[in-house]
Short mmCIF file of N, CA and C in Angstrom, two decimals:
data_model
loop_
_atom_site.label_atom_id
_atom_site.label_comp_id
_atom_site.label_asym_id
_atom_site.label_seq_id
_atom_site.Cartn_x
_atom_site.Cartn_y
_atom_site.Cartn_z
N UNK L 16 0.78 -1.11 0.02
CA UNK L 16 0.10 -0.10 -0.07
C UNK L 16 1.00 1.19 0.19
N UNK L 17 0.24 2.49 -0.66
CA UNK L 17 1.05 3.62 -0.23
C UNK L 17 0.19 4.54 0.52
N UNK L 18 0.91 5.00 1.45
CA UNK L 18 0.04 5.45 2.73
C UNK L 18 0.73 7.12 2.79
N UNK L 19 0.23 7.95 2.83
CA UNK L 19 0.80 9.40 3.04
C UNK L 19 0.18 9.64 4.72
N UNK L 20 0.98 10.39 5.06
CA UNK L 20 1.02 10.75 6.60
C UNK L 20 1.30 12.33 6.75
N UNK L 21 0.53 12.85 7.87
CA UNK L 21 0.95 14.16 8.25
C UNK L 21 1.12 13.88 9.65
N UNK L 22 2.29 14.63 10.21
CA UNK L 22 2.69 14.70 11.61
C UNK L 22 2.68 16.12 12.05
N UNK L 23 2.00 16.55 13.20
CA UNK L 23 2.24 17.82 13.69
C UNK L 23 1.58 17.72 15.25
N UNK L 24 2.68 18.59 16.04
CA UNK L 24 2.63 18.47 17.31
C UNK L 24 2.21 19.94 17.81
N UNK L 25 1.76 20.52 18.90
CA UNK L 25 1.50 21.94 19.29
C UNK L 25 3.00 22.98 19.20
N UNK L 26 3.95 22.16 19.51
CA UNK L 26 5.43 23.20 19.31
C UNK L 26 5.91 23.09 18.16
N UNK L 27 5.58 21.91 17.47
CA UNK L 27 5.97 21.67 16.17
C UNK L 27 7.37 21.36 15.90
N UNK L 28 8.15 20.78 17.18
CA UNK L 28 9.51 20.57 16.96
C UNK L 28 9.40 18.77 17.32
N UNK L 29 9.89 18.60 18.48
CA UNK L 29 10.30 17.17 19.03
C UNK L 29 9.21 16.12 18.36
N UNK L 30 8.09 16.22 18.87
CA UNK L 30 7.03 15.29 18.65
C UNK L 30 6.80 15.05 17.23
N UNK L 31 6.50 16.06 16.60
CA UNK L 31 6.46 16.25 15.05
C UNK L 31 7.37 15.26 14.33
N UNK L 32 8.70 15.45 14.65
CA UNK L 32 9.56 14.72 13.80
C UNK L 32 9.92 13.44 14.66
N UNK L 33 9.63 13.00 15.69
CA UNK L 33 9.54 11.90 16.34
C UNK L 33 8.48 10.92 15.69
N UNK L 34 7.35 11.59 15.61
CA UNK L 34 6.11 10.69 14.90
C UNK L 34 6.44 10.41 13.63
N UNK L 35 7.00 11.40 12.79
CA UNK L 35 7.31 11.09 11.37
C UNK L 35 8.14 10.21 11.15
N UNK L 36 9.40 9.88 11.90
CA UNK L 36 10.17 8.82 11.84
C UNK L 36 9.45 7.59 12.33
N UNK L 37 8.87 7.40 13.43
CA UNK L 37 8.13 6.26 13.60
C UNK L 37 7.19 5.85 12.50
N UNK L 38 6.26 6.76 11.93
CA UNK L 38 5.46 6.60 10.94
C UNK L 38 6.49 5.68 9.61
N UNK L 39 7.48 6.56 9.26
CA UNK L 39 8.37 5.90 8.13
C UNK L 39 8.84 4.44 8.58
N UNK L 40 9.52 4.22 9.81
CA UNK L 40 10.00 3.05 10.08
C UNK L 40 8.97 2.01 10.15
N UNK L 41 7.94 2.03 10.80
CA UNK L 41 6.97 1.27 11.14
C UNK L 41 6.19 0.89 9.70
N UNK L 42 5.93 2.03 8.93
CA UNK L 42 5.36 1.58 7.63
C UNK L 42 6.14 0.87 6.89
N UNK L 43 7.48 1.20 6.59
CA UNK L 43 8.34 0.35 5.99
C UNK L 43 8.41 -1.23 6.31
N UNK L 44 8.60 -1.25 7.66
CA UNK L 44 8.69 -2.57 8.32
C UNK L 44 7.48 -3.46 7.81
N UNK L 45 6.27 -2.96 7.59
CA UNK L 45 5.22 -3.54 7.42
C UNK L 45 5.04 -3.82 5.93
N UNK L 46 5.99 -3.30 5.13
CA UNK L 46 5.84 -3.60 3.65
C UNK L 46 5.07 -2.26 2.97
N UNK L 47 4.87 -1.15 3.47
CA UNK L 47 4.22 -0.14 2.85
C UNK L 47 5.30 0.98 2.37
N UNK L 48 4.73 1.57 1.17
CA UNK L 48 5.50 2.78 0.56
C UNK L 48 4.98 3.85 1.37
N UNK L 49 5.72 4.75 2.09
CA UNK L 49 5.25 5.73 3.12
C UNK L 49 5.90 7.21 2.85
N UNK L 50 4.94 8.16 2.61
CA UNK L 50 5.39 9.60 2.63
C UNK L 50 4.82 10.42 3.72
N UNK L 51 5.77 11.02 4.45
CA UNK L 51 5.33 11.89 5.87
C UNK L 51 5.69 13.30 5.49
N UNK L 52 4.45 13.92 5.53
CA UNK L 52 4.55 15.25 5.50
C UNK L 52 4.62 15.87 6.99
N UNK L 53 5.48 16.77 7.27
CA UNK L 53 5.68 17.28 8.62
C UNK L 53 5.10 18.96 8.57
N UNK L 54 4.40 19.19 9.69
CA UNK L 54 3.98 20.63 9.77
C UNK L 54 4.29 21.14 11.14
N UNK L 55 5.50 21.41 11.20
CA UNK L 55 6.31 22.00 12.35
C UNK L 55 6.52 23.38 12.64
N UNK L 56 7.40 23.63 13.36
CA UNK L 56 8.20 25.16 13.67
C UNK L 56 8.63 25.72 12.36
N UNK L 57 9.08 24.80 11.42
CA UNK L 57 9.89 25.13 10.32
C UNK L 57 9.02 25.14 9.02
N UNK L 58 7.53 25.12 9.43
CA UNK L 58 6.55 25.23 8.12
C UNK L 58 6.22 23.95 7.91
N UNK L 59 6.05 23.67 6.50
CA UNK L 59 5.47 22.23 6.12
C UNK L 59 6.58 21.76 5.35
N UNK L 60 6.99 20.66 5.55
CA UNK L 60 7.97 19.99 5.05
C UNK L 60 7.81 18.66 4.17
N UNK L 61 8.29 18.40 3.04
CA UNK L 61 8.19 17.11 2.49
C UNK L 61 6.40 17.10 2.09
N UNK L 62 6.00 18.12 1.83
CA UNK L 62 4.91 18.22 1.34
C UNK L 62 4.11 17.30 0.47
N UNK L 63 2.96 16.53 0.80
CA UNK L 63 2.30 15.68 0.10
C UNK L 63 1.70 16.55 -1.18
N UNK L 64 1.85 15.79 -2.26
CA UNK L 64 1.45 16.59 -3.58
C UNK L 64 0.43 15.80 -3.94
N UNK L 65 -0.52 16.40 -5.20
CA UNK L 65 -1.77 15.83 -6.03
C UNK L 65 -1.23 14.32 -6.49
N UNK L 66 0.02 14.36 -6.80
CA UNK L 66 0.32 12.96 -7.26
C UNK L 66 0.33 11.84 -5.98
N UNK L 67 0.87 12.37 -5.22
CA UNK L 67 0.78 11.40 -3.87
C UNK L 67 -0.51 11.08 -3.63
N UNK L 68 -1.50 12.11 -3.44
CA UNK L 68 -2.85 11.98 -2.97
C UNK L 68 -3.61 11.02 -4.14
N UNK L 69 -3.22 11.18 -5.48
CA UNK L 69 -4.11 10.31 -6.62
C UNK L 69 -3.75 8.80 -6.20
N UNK L 70 -2.57 8.46 -5.88
CA UNK L 70 -1.99 7.11 -5.67
C UNK L 70 -2.09 6.54 -4.28
N UNK L 71 -2.41 7.42 -3.37
CA UNK L 71 -2.40 7.03 -2.03
C UNK L 71 -3.69 5.98 -1.69
N UNK L 72 -3.53 4.83 -1.04
CA UNK L 72 -4.60 4.20 -0.49
C UNK L 72 -5.06 4.63 0.78
N UNK L 73 -4.38 5.38 1.58
CA UNK L 73 -4.87 5.82 2.81
C UNK L 73 -4.04 6.93 3.51
N UNK L 74 -4.64 7.71 4.20
CA UNK L 74 -3.71 8.75 5.12
C UNK L 74 -3.94 8.49 6.64
N UNK L 75 -2.94 8.73 7.13
CA UNK L 75 -2.75 8.78 8.67
C UNK L 75 -2.32 10.42 8.93
N UNK L 76 -3.09 10.72 9.86
CA UNK L 76 -3.19 12.01 10.43
C UNK L 76 -2.55 12.10 11.87
N UNK L 77 -1.15 12.21 12.34
CA UNK L 77 -1.03 12.06 13.75
C UNK L 77 -0.56 13.47 14.21
N UNK L 78 -1.81 14.01 14.72
CA UNK L 78 -1.46 15.48 15.11
C UNK L 78 -2.38 15.87 16.51
N UNK L 79 -1.80 16.88 17.13
CA UNK L 79 -2.51 17.24 18.20
C UNK L 79 -2.75 18.79 18.03
N UNK L 80 -2.70 19.22 16.88
CA UNK L 80 -3.17 20.50 16.76
C UNK L 80 -3.76 20.43 15.36
N UNK L 81 -4.70 21.32 14.69
CA UNK L 81 -5.19 21.40 13.44
C UNK L 81 -4.17 21.53 12.61
N UNK L 82 -4.14 20.85 11.40
CA UNK L 82 -3.16 20.83 10.40
C UNK L 82 -3.85 21.72 8.97
N UNK L 83 -2.70 22.17 8.35
CA UNK L 83 -3.22 22.98 7.25
C UNK L 83 -3.74 21.99 6.01
N UNK L 84 -4.57 22.39 5.23
CA UNK L 84 -4.94 21.67 3.92
C UNK L 84 -5.77 20.44 4.41
N UNK L 85 -6.38 20.34 5.43
CA UNK L 85 -6.97 18.95 5.88
C UNK L 85 -8.04 18.41 4.70
N UNK L 86 -8.66 19.40 4.09
CA UNK L 86 -9.64 19.07 3.28
C UNK L 86 -9.36 18.31 2.00
N UNK L 87 -7.84 18.36 1.61
CA UNK L 87 -7.38 17.73 0.59
C UNK L 87 -7.61 16.07 0.77
N UNK L 88 -7.61 15.63 2.03
CA UNK L 88 -8.02 14.21 2.44
C UNK L 88 -9.37 13.61 2.31
N UNK L 89 -10.25 14.95 2.14
CA UNK L 89 -11.66 14.28 2.16
C UNK L 89 -11.99 13.38 1.08
N UNK L 90 -12.80 12.31 1.36
CA UNK L 90 -13.22 10.94 0.67
C UNK L 90 -12.04 9.90 0.77
N UNK L 91 -10.98 10.04 1.28
CA UNK L 91 -9.88 9.14 1.44
C UNK L 91 -10.16 8.15 2.65
N UNK L 92 -9.75 7.13 2.61
CA UNK L 92 -9.82 6.38 3.93
C UNK L 92 -8.64 7.01 4.93
N UNK L 93 -9.16 7.16 6.16
CA UNK L 93 -8.33 8.16 6.87
C UNK L 93 -8.17 7.71 8.41
N UNK L 94 -7.07 7.76 9.02
CA UNK L 94 -7.11 7.59 10.30
C UNK L 94 -6.52 8.84 10.91
N UNK L 95 -7.09 9.38 11.86
CA UNK L 95 -6.55 10.27 12.91
C UNK L 95 -6.28 9.86 14.31
N UNK L 96 -5.02 10.28 14.55
CA UNK L 96 -4.73 9.91 15.98
C UNK L 96 -3.68 10.80 16.85
N UNK L 97 -3.18 10.80 17.84
CA UNK L 97 -2.55 11.65 18.62
C UNK L 97 -1.20 11.62 17.79
N UNK L 98 -0.32 12.73 17.93
CA UNK L 98 0.93 12.64 17.45
C UNK L 98 1.94 11.53 18.40
N UNK L 99 1.71 11.15 19.56
CA UNK L 99 2.33 10.01 20.13
C UNK L 99 1.91 8.85 19.90
N UNK L 100 0.82 8.48 18.98
CA UNK L 100 0.33 7.12 18.99
C UNK L 100 1.26 6.27 17.90
N UNK L 101 1.93 6.96 16.94
CA UNK L 101 2.79 6.35 15.98
C UNK L 101 3.91 5.98 16.81
N UNK L 102 4.46 6.95 17.79
CA UNK L 102 5.70 6.66 18.40
C UNK L 102 5.41 5.46 19.45
N UNK L 103 4.19 5.51 20.12
CA UNK L 103 3.94 4.41 21.20
C UNK L 103 3.35 3.08 20.64
N UNK L 104 2.66 3.17 19.64
CA UNK L 104 1.58 2.26 19.27
C UNK L 104 1.86 2.22 17.77
N UNK L 105 2.72 2.21 17.22
CA UNK L 105 3.03 2.27 15.72
C UNK L 105 2.47 1.04 14.82
N UNK L 106 2.37 -0.22 15.14
CA UNK L 106 2.16 -1.35 14.57
C UNK L 106 0.45 -1.24 14.83
N UNK L 107 -0.10 -0.89 15.72
CA UNK L 107 -1.52 -0.76 16.08
C UNK L 107 -2.17 0.39 15.11
N UNK L 108 -1.45 1.53 14.89
CA UNK L 108 -1.66 2.49 13.97
C UNK L 108 -1.84 1.83 12.64
N UNK L 109 -0.86 1.15 12.10
CA UNK L 109 -0.85 0.70 11.01
C UNK L 109 -2.06 -0.58 10.76
N UNK L 110 -2.32 -1.13 11.62
CA UNK L 110 -3.09 -2.44 11.39
C UNK L 110 -4.45 -1.68 11.31
N UNK L 111 -4.91 -0.74 12.12
CA UNK L 111 -6.14 0.08 12.03
C UNK L 111 -6.24 0.47 10.55
N UNK L 112 -5.29 1.03 9.83
CA UNK L 112 -5.28 1.77 8.41
C UNK L 112 -5.32 0.41 7.59
N UNK L 113 -4.83 -0.61 7.86
CA UNK L 113 -4.71 -1.85 7.11
C UNK L 113 -6.09 -2.28 6.74
N UNK L 114 -6.76 -2.47 8.17
CA UNK L 114 -7.98 -3.24 8.39
C UNK L 114 -9.19 -2.31 7.74
N UNK L 115 -8.98 -0.88 7.59
CA UNK L 115 -9.94 0.10 6.77
C UNK L 115 -9.80 -0.16 5.37
N UNK L 116 -8.60 -0.26 5.03
CA UNK L 116 -8.37 -0.52 3.36
C UNK L 116 -8.99 -1.76 3.13
N UNK L 117 -8.81 -2.97 4.00
CA UNK L 117 -8.93 -4.14 3.60
C UNK L 117 -10.78 -4.48 3.60
N UNK L 118 -11.16 -3.43 4.19
CA UNK L 118 -12.87 -3.44 4.54
C UNK L 118 -13.36 -2.56 3.37
N UNK L 119 -12.65 -1.97 2.59
CA UNK L 119 -12.86 -0.92 1.56
C UNK L 119 -13.55 0.30 1.71
#
């Protein structure tokens, strides 16, 4: 599967990037192609493109703040969770997304 993700925490520093790394590592470990956009203190980095959205099977939004341009994910299979969830419960986050995709 190709899964796009957004990570964002209130201060936009440590947890944003820890969650991004956890999403990448766990997703790849589970055999997925992953792209993680971060919305942090440095602004948006590794931005999800229209091409990414067209090929994505699902989106994971790991954020404890409102993210920019959330409407671009409307109509997609989406899991929203706390920014700490991928860090603490990475496999569970991906299992939930995989189940949603399997159920169509």
